[in-house]
Every structure is written in structure tokens, then in C-alpha cells.
Amino acid sequence: MIGYGRFVVGTLLVTGATGSLGRVVATRAAAAGWTVVGTCLGAGAATPAPAERLDIRDPAAVRTLLDRIRPDAIIHTAVGRNRDDWGTTADGAANIGVAAGGIRLVHVSSDAVFSGRAVHYDESAAPDPINPYGAAKAAAETAVRATAPQAAIVRTSLILGDGRGGHEILTHALVSGRRRGALFTDDIRKPVHVDDLADALLELAATDYAGILNVAGTDAISRYDLGILVAHRDGLDPSAIPAAPSPGNHALDVRLTLDRAASILNVRLRGARDFLSTAPTS
Ligand SMILES: NC(=O)c1ccc[n+]([C@@H]2O[C@H](COP(=O)([O-])OP(=O)(O)OC[C@H]3O[C@@H](n4cnc5c(N)ncnc54)[C@H](OP(=O)(O)O)[C@@H]3O)[C@@H](O)[C@H]2O)c1
């Protein structure tokens, strides 16, 4: 265990609190004793309390909200509705970093910053994105490092486990025929349970850890095999999932190494084969 301790349970600002990750972060933070203020772009309700409207593309709005809320920590999960919306995903992260000043900041990044050419990526790996979303997330990392050098920047992978993850929704839609397409058999990630990731972010919010940290699940698995696990868990017919090789315009095999997370975090990061063997939780 490396000593990054700085125990804080005070007021926590969760950006993107209506999102699939932010909602779980906000809920688990409140259960852990934080006073939680969530934000969203639209009018959606958020748990555990209605979210504040905030457009992170507007630097003045970000500063005004932080001046009013005066949080002890910020977990920045918000991302563009269109993932490659540069103004939200990249510039918005910069606006959060600038306004945060000395406030503890945990920024959520993605394994999409990598091409997959190297397969295994530790925290020292430099981004080499090959699609607009990965480029925007890489730019966000650079902006946060420049504006808030004491921030923790968490690179993570596919997020699921509570039935609301994008891959769970996609698998159901493909099996029912509501969506056309296929799950790629050669597109490998290390999916993480949303609860495990949320708990890791909350742990980090109460520490001084600065810089990149990989937080993902322990199993490397293809998108297709992940869909098969979701189908088995949810009583769907796995043979109804269309399979295909990736068209090659995005990363194929990205595996975040987890040694540092294991040495720093108390949360146990489960693998997809473990957490998808039981009913959805959260
Ligand atoms: N999902 C994954 O598998 C995955 C994998 C790796 C990394 N990540 C990262 O994890 C984080 C959370 O992803 P997610 O899947 O939970 O996202 P999500 O479900 O799409 O939620 C996005 C959130 O951001 C808010 N938002 C959108 N545009 C905004 C703006 N201009 N200003 C302020 N808020 C805005 C949305 O508010 P509204 O609800 O009002 O639109 C929503 O609350 C992101 O940083 C993402 O890059 C996700």
C-alpha cells in the first residue's frame, strides 16, 4: 500500500451525474457520507439529488458554479453526448481544470487514447489515438495535466455491470433486432464494473495521488465474448449475437496494466468473467 492518504469526506461535485458512470459515482458517494452535488447538461434528474444544470463548454458557468458550491473535490465524468464533441470532451475538461484551482480533481479518461499497436499500456504510455473521440480524450488529459497538475487522471475501459452500460444495452438491442450490426471478435478491452470504478474514483478523491492511473477490470476480452457473457447473465440467446471482425478504423487490442492500481487502491477490480456471472448490481 502506497501512502497517498488525505482523508476527505466533504462536498463532492460530480460532473455528468446523469450519465451511466456519474449516476453511480454520485449514489455511492452519498452512501459513503459525501455531500454530493451532481451536474448535467439537460434537464434529467440525477441520483441521489436533482442535478445542477451546467454546460462545461462555458468557462464562466463552470467558475460560477464552483464559486457557489465550493466543493472539496470534483470527479469529472462528463463527456460529450457525441463522444468526439471537442468543445465538451476536450475544452470542457480544460475549463474544469482551470476553474478547479486547488480543489482536488479526479478526471476520467479512457483507453480510447490508445491505438492498440502496443497492446499493453502502463501509466507511462503516451496517447496515440486513432479516432476523434480518442483524440479529444487525449487532449483532455493534456489540458488537465497543464491546468491542474495535482489531479488524478483515471484511464479506464468499457464500463458496465449494472445493466445500464453501453455494451449491455447494445447486446440486448442486437439480440432483439432493434439494432443492426455486430460485436467485434478481435476488439479486446479490459471491461470494468461500474461499481468498482466508482469506488476507485471515490478513493482517489480522498487522496493526493497525482497523474495517470489505470483503473480497469482484470480480464482482457473481446467485445463479442463480452456480449456472450451479458447474454448468458440476462437469459438471452447468445447465438443471436452477430459476430464480425472489426472494420479496422479503431483500436483493436488495448489492455491497461493494473499493477499500480493494485498497489494503491483498496477496491478489488474484478474481471468481466467474474462480475458478469451474477445478476446486475448497482
Ligand atoms: N461508457 C464507457 O464504456 C466508457 C469507457 C471508457 C471511458 N469512459 C469515460 O467515462 C466517463 C463517463 O462516461 P459515461 O458513459 O458515463 O457518459 P454518459 O453516460 O454519456 O454521460 C455523459 C454525461 O455528461 C453530461 N454532459 C454531456 N455534455 C455536457 C456538457 N456540454 N456540459 C456538461 N455536461 C455534459 C451528460 O449530461 P446529460 O445527461 O444532461 O446529457 C451526462 O450526464 C467519460 O469521461 C467517458 O469518456 C466511458
mmCIF file of C-alpha atoms and ligand atoms in Angstrom:
data_model
loop_
_atom_site.group_PDB
_atom_site.id
_atom_site.type_symbol
_atom_site.label_atom_id
_atom_site.label_comp_id
_atom_site.label_asym_id
_atom_site.label_seq_id
_atom_site.Cartn_x
_atom_site.Cartn_y
_atom_site.Cartn_z
ATOM 1 C CA MET A 1 0.000 0.000 0.000
ATOM 2 C CA ILE A 2 1.494 3.326 -1.050
ATOM 3 C CA GLY A 3 0.633 6.197 1.261
ATOM 4 C CA TYR A 4 -1.355 8.743 -0.683
ATOM 5 C CA GLY A 5 -3.789 9.286 2.194
ATOM 6 C CA ARG A 6 -5.619 12.588 2.646
ATOM 7 C CA PHE A 7 -8.933 11.631 4.168
ATOM 8 C CA VAL A 8 -11.725 13.861 2.913
ATOM 9 C CA VAL A 9 -15.438 13.359 3.064
ATOM 10 C CA GLY A 10 -16.946 16.763 2.411
ATOM 11 C CA THR A 11 -18.755 18.265 -0.549
ATOM 12 C CA LEU A 12 -18.212 16.423 -3.812
ATOM 13 C CA LEU A 13 -19.070 17.796 -7.245
ATOM 14 C CA VAL A 14 -19.793 15.056 -9.797
ATOM 15 C CA THR A 15 -19.981 16.334 -13.371
ATOM 16 C CA GLY A 16 -22.095 14.193 -15.681
ATOM 17 C CA ALA A 17 -24.197 12.875 -12.799
ATOM 18 C CA THR A 18 -26.968 11.770 -15.160
ATOM 19 C CA GLY A 19 -24.516 9.622 -17.098
ATOM 20 C CA SER A 20 -24.019 5.900 -16.754
ATOM 21 C CA LEU A 21 -20.890 6.355 -14.616
ATOM 22 C CA GLY A 22 -21.681 9.679 -12.938
ATOM 23 C CA ARG A 23 -25.007 8.434 -11.613
ATOM 24 C CA VAL A 24 -23.318 5.534 -9.841
ATOM 25 C CA VAL A 25 -20.476 7.728 -8.542
ATOM 26 C CA ALA A 26 -22.991 10.194 -7.092
ATOM 27 C CA THR A 27 -25.078 7.469 -5.487
ATOM 28 C CA ARG A 28 -22.143 5.644 -3.931
ATOM 29 C CA ALA A 29 -20.559 8.915 -2.786
ATOM 30 C CA ALA A 30 -23.726 9.893 -0.937
ATOM 31 C CA ALA A 31 -23.854 6.450 0.662
ATOM 32 C CA ALA A 32 -20.236 6.926 1.777
ATOM 33 C CA GLY A 33 -21.059 10.208 3.506
ATOM 34 C CA TRP A 34 -20.158 12.827 0.910
ATOM 35 C CA THR A 35 -22.489 15.763 0.362
ATOM 36 C CA VAL A 36 -22.999 15.360 -3.351
ATOM 37 C CA VAL A 37 -23.786 17.966 -5.982
ATOM 38 C CA GLY A 38 -24.241 16.460 -9.439
ATOM 39 C CA THR A 39 -24.324 18.283 -12.751
ATOM 40 C CA CYS A 40 -25.834 17.522 -16.136
ATOM 41 C CA LEU A 41 -26.329 19.307 -19.433
ATOM 42 C CA GLY A 42 -30.022 18.651 -19.970
ATOM 43 C CA ALA A 43 -32.961 18.568 -17.623
ATOM 44 C CA GLY A 44 -32.564 14.991 -16.461
ATOM 45 C CA ALA A 45 -32.966 14.050 -12.834
ATOM 46 C CA ALA A 46 -29.931 12.525 -11.181
ATOM 47 C CA THR A 47 -29.432 10.378 -8.170
ATOM 48 C CA PRO A 48 -29.200 10.921 -5.276
ATOM 49 C CA ALA A 49 -30.442 14.508 -5.801
ATOM 50 C CA PRO A 50 -31.576 16.582 -8.782
ATOM 51 C CA ALA A 51 -28.562 17.694 -10.767
ATOM 52 C CA GLU A 52 -27.445 21.275 -11.367
ATOM 53 C CA ARG A 53 -27.573 22.369 -14.986
ATOM 54 C CA LEU A 54 -24.041 23.084 -16.187
ATOM 55 C CA ASP A 55 -22.593 23.338 -19.669
ATOM 56 C CA ILE A 56 -18.876 22.700 -19.215
ATOM 57 C CA ARG A 57 -18.201 24.299 -22.612
ATOM 58 C CA ASP A 58 -18.869 27.624 -20.861
ATOM 59 C CA PRO A 59 -15.841 28.519 -18.680
ATOM 60 C CA ALA A 60 -17.691 31.313 -16.859
ATOM 61 C CA ALA A 61 -20.534 28.960 -15.959
ATOM 62 C CA VAL A 62 -18.060 26.413 -14.602
ATOM 63 C CA ARG A 63 -16.328 29.042 -12.460
ATOM 64 C CA THR A 64 -19.627 30.461 -11.178
ATOM 65 C CA LEU A 65 -20.854 27.030 -10.106
ATOM 66 C CA LEU A 66 -17.603 26.170 -8.338
ATOM 67 C CA ASP A 67 -17.600 29.546 -6.564
ATOM 68 C CA ARG A 68 -21.129 28.841 -5.339
ATOM 69 C CA ILE A 69 -20.720 25.169 -4.386
ATOM 70 C CA ARG A 70 -17.129 25.393 -3.133
ATOM 71 C CA PRO A 71 -16.609 21.629 -3.321
ATOM 72 C CA ASP A 72 -13.808 19.820 -1.507
ATOM 73 C CA ALA A 73 -13.369 17.527 -4.502
ATOM 74 C CA ILE A 74 -14.541 17.150 -8.090
ATOM 75 C CA ILE A 75 -14.987 13.912 -10.021
ATOM 76 C CA HIS A 76 -15.220 14.887 -13.674
ATOM 77 C CA THR A 77 -17.139 12.227 -15.603
ATOM 78 C CA ALA A 78 -18.983 14.452 -18.110
ATOM 79 C CA VAL A 79 -18.298 13.754 -21.773
ATOM 80 C CA GLY A 80 -19.889 14.931 -24.991
ATOM 81 C CA ARG A 81 -23.212 13.353 -25.994
ATOM 82 C CA ASN A 82 -21.383 12.868 -29.248
ATOM 83 C CA ARG A 83 -18.194 11.465 -27.801
ATOM 84 C CA ASP A 84 -15.985 13.429 -30.187
ATOM 85 C CA ASP A 85 -17.658 16.764 -29.365
ATOM 86 C CA TRP A 86 -14.386 18.611 -28.830
ATOM 87 C CA GLY A 87 -15.976 21.539 -27.011
ATOM 88 C CA THR A 88 -17.267 19.256 -24.247
ATOM 89 C CA THR A 89 -14.850 16.357 -24.146
ATOM 90 C CA ALA A 90 -11.579 18.310 -24.581
ATOM 91 C CA ASP A 91 -12.242 22.020 -23.943
ATOM 92 C CA GLY A 92 -14.763 21.207 -21.213
ATOM 93 C CA ALA A 93 -12.114 19.249 -19.309
ATOM 94 C CA ALA A 94 -9.771 22.230 -19.654
ATOM 95 C CA ASN A 95 -12.470 24.502 -18.239
ATOM 96 C CA ILE A 96 -12.877 22.190 -15.257
ATOM 97 C CA GLY A 97 -9.103 22.054 -14.713
ATOM 98 C CA VAL A 98 -8.708 25.833 -14.829
ATOM 99 C CA ALA A 99 -11.645 26.504 -12.511
ATOM 100 C CA ALA A 100 -10.646 23.764 -10.059
ATOM 101 C CA GLY A 101 -7.587 25.694 -8.898
ATOM 102 C CA GLY A 102 -6.549 23.987 -5.674
ATOM 103 C CA ILE A 103 -9.663 21.821 -5.423
ATOM 104 C CA ARG A 104 -8.991 18.093 -5.514
ATOM 105 C CA LEU A 105 -9.791 16.866 -9.043
ATOM 106 C CA VAL A 106 -10.235 13.344 -10.362
ATOM 107 C CA HIS A 107 -10.606 13.315 -14.138
ATOM 108 C CA VAL A 108 -11.990 10.301 -16.010
ATOM 109 C CA SER A 109 -10.142 9.390 -19.180
ATOM 110 C CA SER A 110 -10.316 6.382 -21.477
ATOM 111 C CA ASP A 111 -8.337 3.593 -23.096
ATOM 112 C CA ALA A 112 -9.536 5.175 -26.345
ATOM 113 C CA VAL A 113 -6.432 7.380 -26.159
ATOM 114 C CA PHE A 114 -4.504 4.338 -27.473
ATOM 115 C CA SER A 115 -4.251 2.752 -30.909
ATOM 116 C CA GLY A 116 -3.797 -0.795 -29.658
ATOM 117 C CA ARG A 117 -0.495 -1.202 -31.500
ATOM 118 C CA ALA A 118 1.386 -1.817 -28.247
ATOM 119 C CA VAL A 119 -1.436 -3.942 -26.704
ATOM 120 C CA HIS A 120 -0.269 -3.479 -23.082
ATOM 121 C CA TYR A 121 -0.298 0.059 -21.686
ATOM 122 C CA ASP A 122 1.031 1.187 -18.329
ATOM 123 C CA GLU A 123 0.696 4.684 -16.877
ATOM 124 C CA SER A 124 3.792 5.951 -18.697
ATOM 125 C CA ALA A 125 2.362 5.189 -22.148
ATOM 126 C CA ALA A 126 1.841 8.231 -24.369
ATOM 127 C CA PRO A 127 -1.502 8.534 -26.168
ATOM 128 C CA ASP A 128 -1.597 7.643 -29.860
ATOM 129 C CA PRO A 129 -5.314 7.984 -30.638
ATOM 130 C CA ILE A 130 -6.685 6.842 -33.959
ATOM 131 C CA ASN A 131 -10.214 8.258 -33.823
ATOM 132 C CA PRO A 132 -11.740 11.645 -32.937
ATOM 133 C CA TYR A 133 -13.034 10.509 -29.537
ATOM 134 C CA GLY A 134 -9.601 9.211 -28.539
ATOM 135 C CA ALA A 135 -8.035 12.467 -29.733
ATOM 136 C CA ALA A 136 -10.470 14.530 -27.662
ATOM 137 C CA LYS A 137 -9.819 12.390 -24.562
ATOM 138 C CA ALA A 138 -6.058 12.682 -25.092
ATOM 139 C CA ALA A 139 -6.388 16.467 -25.413
ATOM 140 C CA ALA A 140 -8.449 16.498 -22.216
ATOM 141 C CA GLU A 141 -5.670 14.651 -20.373
ATOM 142 C CA THR A 142 -3.097 17.173 -21.562
ATOM 143 C CA ALA A 143 -5.329 20.078 -20.570
ATOM 144 C CA VAL A 144 -5.946 18.669 -17.102
ATOM 145 C CA ARG A 145 -2.247 17.939 -16.552
ATOM 146 C CA ALA A 146 -1.398 21.510 -17.549
ATOM 147 C CA THR A 147 -4.119 23.287 -15.596
ATOM 148 C CA ALA A 148 -4.408 21.018 -12.536
ATOM 149 C CA PRO A 149 -1.092 19.161 -12.157
ATOM 150 C CA GLN A 150 -2.157 17.642 -8.839
ATOM 151 C CA ALA A 151 -5.216 15.972 -10.400
ATOM 152 C CA ALA A 152 -5.625 12.225 -10.705
ATOM 153 C CA ILE A 153 -6.327 11.173 -14.296
ATOM 154 C CA VAL A 154 -8.002 7.785 -14.476
ATOM 155 C CA ARG A 155 -7.765 5.835 -17.705
ATOM 156 C CA THR A 156 -10.483 3.242 -17.832
ATOM 157 C CA SER A 157 -12.069 0.770 -20.222
ATOM 158 C CA LEU A 158 -15.582 -0.378 -21.149
ATOM 159 C CA ILE A 159 -17.888 0.345 -18.206
ATOM 160 C CA LEU A 160 -20.789 -1.985 -17.443
ATOM 161 C CA GLY A 161 -22.207 -4.379 -14.863
ATOM 162 C CA ASP A 162 -25.431 -2.743 -13.670
ATOM 163 C CA GLY A 163 -27.408 -3.452 -16.825
ATOM 164 C CA ARG A 164 -27.120 0.177 -17.963
ATOM 165 C CA GLY A 165 -23.699 0.056 -19.599
ATOM 166 C CA GLY A 166 -23.480 0.824 -23.299
ATOM 167 C CA HIS A 167 -22.308 -2.689 -24.124
ATOM 168 C CA GLU A 168 -25.164 -4.263 -22.161
ATOM 169 C CA ILE A 169 -27.710 -2.055 -23.933
ATOM 170 C CA LEU A 170 -26.125 -2.773 -27.323
ATOM 171 C CA THR A 171 -26.119 -6.540 -26.739
ATOM 172 C CA HIS A 172 -29.831 -6.511 -25.892
ATOM 173 C CA ALA A 173 -30.605 -4.343 -28.911
ATOM 174 C CA LEU A 174 -28.676 -6.634 -31.281
ATOM 175 C CA VAL A 175 -30.333 -9.777 -29.936
ATOM 176 C CA SER A 176 -33.826 -8.273 -30.187
ATOM 177 C CA GLY A 177 -33.147 -6.905 -33.673
ATOM 178 C CA ARG A 178 -33.736 -3.303 -32.575
ATOM 179 C CA ARG A 179 -30.185 -2.516 -33.706
ATOM 180 C CA ARG A 180 -28.323 -3.804 -36.719
ATOM 181 C CA GLY A 181 -24.627 -4.507 -36.576
ATOM 182 C CA ALA A 182 -22.295 -6.953 -34.888
ATOM 183 C CA LEU A 183 -19.945 -7.336 -31.951
ATOM 184 C CA PHE A 184 -16.299 -7.458 -32.926
ATOM 185 C CA THR A 185 -14.423 -10.664 -32.238
ATOM 186 C CA ASP A 186 -10.950 -9.096 -32.426
ATOM 187 C CA ASP A 187 -11.556 -5.916 -30.449
ATOM 188 C CA ILE A 188 -10.105 -6.537 -26.992
ATOM 189 C CA ARG A 189 -10.555 -4.437 -23.832
ATOM 190 C CA LYS A 190 -10.444 -4.901 -20.066
ATOM 191 C CA PRO A 191 -14.024 -4.027 -19.048
ATOM 192 C CA VAL A 192 -14.664 -2.717 -15.554
ATOM 193 C CA HIS A 193 -17.688 -2.996 -13.287
ATOM 194 C CA VAL A 194 -19.219 0.442 -12.814
ATOM 195 C CA ASP A 195 -19.312 -0.029 -9.021
ATOM 196 C CA ASP A 196 -15.602 -0.922 -8.873
ATOM 197 C CA LEU A 197 -14.690 2.103 -10.982
ATOM 198 C CA ALA A 198 -16.917 4.432 -8.953
ATOM 199 C CA ASP A 199 -15.358 3.198 -5.718
ATOM 200 C CA ALA A 200 -11.868 3.693 -7.151
ATOM 201 C CA LEU A 201 -12.716 7.271 -8.167
ATOM 202 C CA LEU A 202 -14.066 7.973 -4.688
ATOM 203 C CA GLU A 203 -10.946 6.504 -3.102
ATOM 204 C CA LEU A 204 -8.804 8.720 -5.284
ATOM 205 C CA ALA A 205 -10.887 11.789 -4.432
ATOM 206 C CA ALA A 206 -9.742 11.341 -0.840
ATOM 207 C CA THR A 207 -6.040 11.045 -1.675
ATOM 208 C CA ASP A 208 -3.265 13.220 -3.090
ATOM 209 C CA TYR A 209 -2.464 10.849 -5.941
ATOM 210 C CA ALA A 210 -1.376 12.945 -8.932
ATOM 211 C CA GLY A 211 -1.084 11.895 -12.564
ATOM 212 C CA ILE A 212 -2.286 8.972 -14.631
ATOM 213 C CA LEU A 213 -3.727 5.820 -13.061
ATOM 214 C CA ASN A 214 -5.146 2.868 -14.983
ATOM 215 C CA VAL A 215 -8.375 1.524 -13.464
ATOM 216 C CA ALA A 216 -9.978 -1.333 -15.400
ATOM 217 C CA GLY A 217 -11.129 -4.916 -14.970
ATOM 218 C CA THR A 218 -8.665 -7.781 -14.780
ATOM 219 C CA ASP A 219 -9.953 -9.769 -17.788
ATOM 220 C CA ALA A 220 -8.934 -8.970 -21.355
ATOM 221 C CA ILE A 221 -11.901 -9.953 -23.509
ATOM 222 C CA SER A 222 -13.329 -9.248 -26.955
ATOM 223 C CA ARG A 223 -16.463 -7.191 -27.407
ATOM 224 C CA TYR A 224 -18.144 -10.297 -28.832
ATOM 225 C CA ASP A 225 -17.204 -12.521 -25.890
ATOM 226 C CA LEU A 226 -18.341 -9.771 -23.551
ATOM 227 C CA GLY A 227 -21.715 -9.805 -25.311
ATOM 228 C CA ILE A 228 -21.898 -13.579 -24.858
ATOM 229 C CA LEU A 229 -21.366 -13.149 -21.107
ATOM 230 C CA VAL A 230 -24.070 -10.461 -20.973
ATOM 231 C CA ALA A 231 -26.439 -12.745 -22.899
ATOM 232 C CA HIS A 232 -25.861 -15.669 -20.530
ATOM 233 C CA ARG A 233 -26.339 -13.424 -17.500
ATOM 234 C CA ASP A 234 -29.563 -11.913 -18.845
ATOM 235 C CA GLY A 235 -31.134 -15.077 -20.267
ATOM 236 C CA LEU A 236 -30.713 -14.034 -23.904
ATOM 237 C CA ASP A 237 -29.873 -16.406 -26.752
ATOM 238 C CA PRO A 238 -26.105 -15.993 -27.280
ATOM 239 C CA SER A 239 -26.351 -17.431 -30.791
ATOM 240 C CA ALA A 240 -28.469 -14.396 -31.760
ATOM 241 C CA ILE A 241 -25.489 -12.058 -31.321
ATOM 242 C CA PRO A 242 -23.991 -11.217 -34.726
ATOM 243 C CA ALA A 243 -20.185 -11.546 -34.774
ATOM 244 C CA ALA A 244 -17.768 -9.775 -37.097
ATOM 245 C CA PRO A 245 -14.140 -8.722 -37.313
ATOM 246 C CA SER A 246 -13.508 -5.078 -36.574
ATOM 247 C CA PRO A 247 -13.562 -2.813 -39.645
ATOM 248 C CA GLY A 248 -10.164 -1.536 -38.550
ATOM 249 C CA ASN A 249 -10.893 2.132 -38.002
ATOM 250 C CA HIS A 250 -10.384 1.975 -34.265
ATOM 251 C CA ALA A 251 -8.219 0.285 -31.673
ATOM 252 C CA LEU A 252 -8.164 -3.493 -31.736
ATOM 253 C CA ASP A 253 -6.388 -4.644 -28.608
ATOM 254 C CA VAL A 254 -5.929 -2.269 -25.683
ATOM 255 C CA ARG A 255 -5.035 -3.750 -22.310
ATOM 256 C CA LEU A 256 -4.423 -1.347 -19.437
ATOM 257 C CA THR A 257 -1.931 -2.734 -16.941
ATOM 258 C CA LEU A 258 -3.207 -2.662 -13.384
ATOM 259 C CA ASP A 259 -0.146 -3.153 -11.164
ATOM 260 C CA ARG A 260 -0.154 0.415 -9.890
ATOM 261 C CA ALA A 261 -3.887 0.388 -9.169
ATOM 262 C CA ALA A 262 -3.453 -2.854 -7.222
ATOM 263 C CA SER A 263 -0.721 -1.256 -5.110
ATOM 264 C CA ILE A 264 -2.627 1.964 -4.412
ATOM 265 C CA LEU A 265 -6.334 1.164 -4.229
ATOM 266 C CA ASN A 266 -8.296 -0.825 -1.699
ATOM 267 C CA VAL A 267 -11.099 -1.604 -4.140
ATOM 268 C CA ARG A 268 -10.847 -5.025 -5.763
ATOM 269 C CA LEU A 269 -11.060 -4.629 -9.534
ATOM 270 C CA ARG A 270 -12.949 -7.652 -10.803
ATOM 271 C CA GLY A 271 -12.765 -9.196 -14.245
ATOM 272 C CA ALA A 272 -15.768 -9.361 -16.561
ATOM 273 C CA ARG A 273 -15.978 -13.168 -16.323
ATOM 274 C CA ASP A 274 -16.380 -12.751 -12.574
ATOM 275 C CA PHE A 275 -18.829 -9.859 -12.357
ATOM 276 C CA LEU A 276 -20.990 -10.970 -15.304
ATOM 277 C CA SER A 277 -21.508 -14.393 -13.761
ATOM 278 C CA THR A 278 -24.091 -12.934 -11.386
ATOM 279 C CA ALA A 279 -27.163 -10.685 -11.713
ATOM 280 C CA PRO A 280 -26.621 -6.974 -12.453
ATOM 281 C CA THR A 281 -25.820 -4.867 -9.401
ATOM 282 C CA SER A 282 -25.845 -1.171 -8.508
HETATM 283 N N1 LIG B 1 -19.004 4.265 -21.081
HETATM 284 C C1 LIG B 1 -17.841 3.650 -21.255
HETATM 285 O O1 LIG B 1 -17.777 2.443 -21.556
HETATM 286 C C2 LIG B 1 -16.552 4.434 -21.054
HETATM 287 C C3 LIG B 1 -15.327 3.795 -21.301
HETATM 288 C C4 LIG B 1 -14.142 4.479 -21.044
HETATM 289 C C5 LIG B 1 -14.181 5.784 -20.543
HETATM 290 N N2 LIG B 1 -15.394 6.386 -20.353
HETATM 291 C C6 LIG B 1 -15.406 7.740 -19.806
HETATM 292 O O2 LIG B 1 -16.198 7.714 -18.631
HETATM 293 C C7 LIG B 1 -16.837 8.972 -18.461
HETATM 294 C C8 LIG B 1 -18.331 8.763 -18.269
HETATM 295 O O3 LIG B 1 -18.866 8.161 -19.454
HETATM 296 P P1 LIG B 1 -20.407 7.742 -19.497
HETATM 297 O O4 LIG B 1 -20.526 6.598 -20.451
HETATM 298 O O5 LIG B 1 -20.959 7.602 -18.112
HETATM 299 O O6 LIG B 1 -21.051 9.038 -20.185
HETATM 300 P P2 LIG B 1 -22.608 9.299 -20.493
HETATM 301 O O7 LIG B 1 -23.456 8.210 -19.946
HETATM 302 O O8 LIG B 1 -22.718 9.616 -21.940
HETATM 303 O O9 LIG B 1 -22.909 10.628 -19.647
HETATM 304 C C9 LIG B 1 -22.363 11.848 -20.050
HETATM 305 C C10 LIG B 1 -22.710 12.904 -19.031
HETATM 306 O O10 LIG B 1 -22.083 14.143 -19.435
HETATM 307 C C11 LIG B 1 -23.086 15.156 -19.451
HETATM 308 N N3 LIG B 1 -22.765 16.155 -20.462
HETATM 309 C C12 LIG B 1 -22.776 15.996 -21.809
HETATM 310 N N4 LIG B 1 -22.420 17.137 -22.411
HETATM 311 C C13 LIG B 1 -22.181 18.041 -21.430
HETATM 312 C C14 LIG B 1 -21.796 19.408 -21.406
HETATM 313 N N5 LIG B 1 -21.559 20.115 -22.547
HETATM 314 N N6 LIG B 1 -21.679 20.037 -20.196
HETATM 315 C C15 LIG B 1 -21.906 19.347 -19.058
HETATM 316 N N7 LIG B 1 -22.278 18.049 -19.010
HETATM 317 C C16 LIG B 1 -22.405 17.406 -20.186
HETATM 318 C C17 LIG B 1 -24.386 14.444 -19.723
HETATM 319 O O11 LIG B 1 -25.490 15.239 -19.300
HETATM 320 P P3 LIG B 1 -26.962 14.984 -19.936
HETATM 321 O O12 LIG B 1 -27.456 13.667 -19.368
HETATM 322 O O13 LIG B 1 -27.766 16.123 -19.460
HETATM 323 O O14 LIG B 1 -26.741 14.934 -21.427
HETATM 324 C C18 LIG B 1 -24.190 13.171 -18.882
HETATM 325 O O15 LIG B 1 -24.506 13.440 -17.533
HETATM 326 C C19 LIG B 1 -16.467 9.802 -19.689
HETATM 327 O O16 LIG B 1 -15.364 10.621 -19.370
HETATM 328 C C20 LIG B 1 -16.049 8.770 -20.711
HETATM 329 O O17 LIG B 1 -15.135 9.304 -21.650
HETATM 330 C C21 LIG B 1 -16.571 5.745 -20.603
#
